[in-house]
Amino acid sequence: LQATRRELEALLDELAARGGRTRDEWVAARPSFIIGTAGEVVERLRAFARAGVAYAIVLLPYRHERALLPLLAREVLPALA
């Protein structure tokens, strides 16, 4: 979850580098993750809601939780209400 595509790609590069992988390898190894900009995350979660999912457990990247939680609260949660 990031506000912009550029920020998202930078975060994914950082996470992938921690594990010695490329961004694409890191993402491919996590097929169940919802990864994207705030708008993309909203659309994915809406699709789950249409399929009958009533709640989701949100995990944010380690050491980025405090920075991403306000974005989640400001951009994603209100769009799902």
Coordinates of C-alpha atoms in Angstrom, one line a residue:
L1 CA 0.0 0.0 0.0
Q2 CA 1.4 3.3 -1.1
A3 CA -0.1 6.6 -2.3
T4 CA 1.7 6.6 -5.6
R5 CA 3.1 4.0 -8.0
R6 CA 6.6 5.4 -7.6
E7 CA 6.4 5.1 -3.8
L8 CA 5.0 1.6 -4.1
E9 CA 7.8 0.5 -6.4
A10 CA 10.4 2.0 -4.1
L11 CA 8.9 0.1 -1.1
L12 CA 8.7 -3.2 -3.1
D13 CA 12.4 -2.8 -4.1
E14 CA 13.4 -2.3 -0.5
L15 CA 11.4 -5.3 0.7
A16 CA 12.7 -7.5 -2.1
A17 CA 16.3 -6.4 -1.5
R18 CA 16.0 -7.5 2.2
G19 CA 15.4 -11.1 0.9
G20 CA 17.9 -10.9 -2.0
R21 CA 15.2 -11.0 -4.6
T22 CA 14.0 -8.8 -7.4
R23 CA 10.8 -6.9 -7.1
D24 CA 9.0 -9.3 -9.4
E25 CA 10.3 -12.3 -7.6
W26 CA 9.2 -10.9 -4.3
V27 CA 5.7 -10.1 -5.5
A28 CA 5.3 -13.5 -7.3
A29 CA 6.2 -15.3 -4.1
R30 CA 3.2 -13.6 -2.4
P31 CA 0.2 -14.4 -4.5
S32 CA -2.3 -13.8 -1.7
F33 CA -1.0 -10.3 -0.8
I34 CA -3.0 -7.3 -2.0
I35 CA -0.2 -5.0 -3.2
G36 CA -0.9 -1.7 -4.9
T37 CA -1.6 2.0 -4.6
A38 CA -4.4 3.0 -2.3
G39 CA -6.8 3.1 -5.2
E40 CA -5.8 -0.4 -6.4
V41 CA -6.1 -1.8 -2.9
V42 CA -9.6 -0.3 -2.6
E43 CA -10.6 -2.0 -5.9
R44 CA -9.2 -5.4 -4.8
L45 CA -11.0 -5.2 -1.4
R46 CA -14.2 -4.2 -3.1
A47 CA -13.9 -7.3 -5.3
F48 CA -13.6 -9.4 -2.3
A49 CA -16.6 -7.7 -0.7
R50 CA -18.7 -8.4 -3.8
A51 CA -17.7 -12.1 -3.4
G52 CA -19.0 -12.1 0.1
V53 CA -15.9 -11.5 2.2
A54 CA -17.0 -9.6 5.3
Y55 CA -13.6 -8.6 6.8
A56 CA -9.9 -8.7 6.0
I57 CA -6.8 -8.8 8.2
V58 CA -4.3 -6.0 7.2
L59 CA -0.6 -6.6 7.5
L60 CA 1.7 -3.7 6.7
P61 CA 5.4 -4.1 5.9
Y62 CA 7.7 -4.3 9.0
R63 CA 9.2 -0.9 9.8
H64 CA 6.6 0.9 7.6
E65 CA 3.5 0.4 9.7
R66 CA 3.5 3.9 11.3
A67 CA 3.9 5.6 7.9
L68 CA 1.3 3.4 6.1
L69 CA -1.5 3.3 8.8
P70 CA -2.6 6.9 8.2
L71 CA -2.8 6.3 4.5
L72 CA -4.9 3.2 5.1
A73 CA -7.2 5.2 7.4
R74 CA -7.4 8.2 5.1
E75 CA -7.6 6.6 1.7
V76 CA -8.7 3.0 1.9
L77 CA -11.1 2.5 4.9
P78 CA -13.4 5.4 4.0
A79 CA -13.7 4.2 0.4
L80 CA -15.0 0.9 1.7
A81 CA -17.5 2.2 4.2

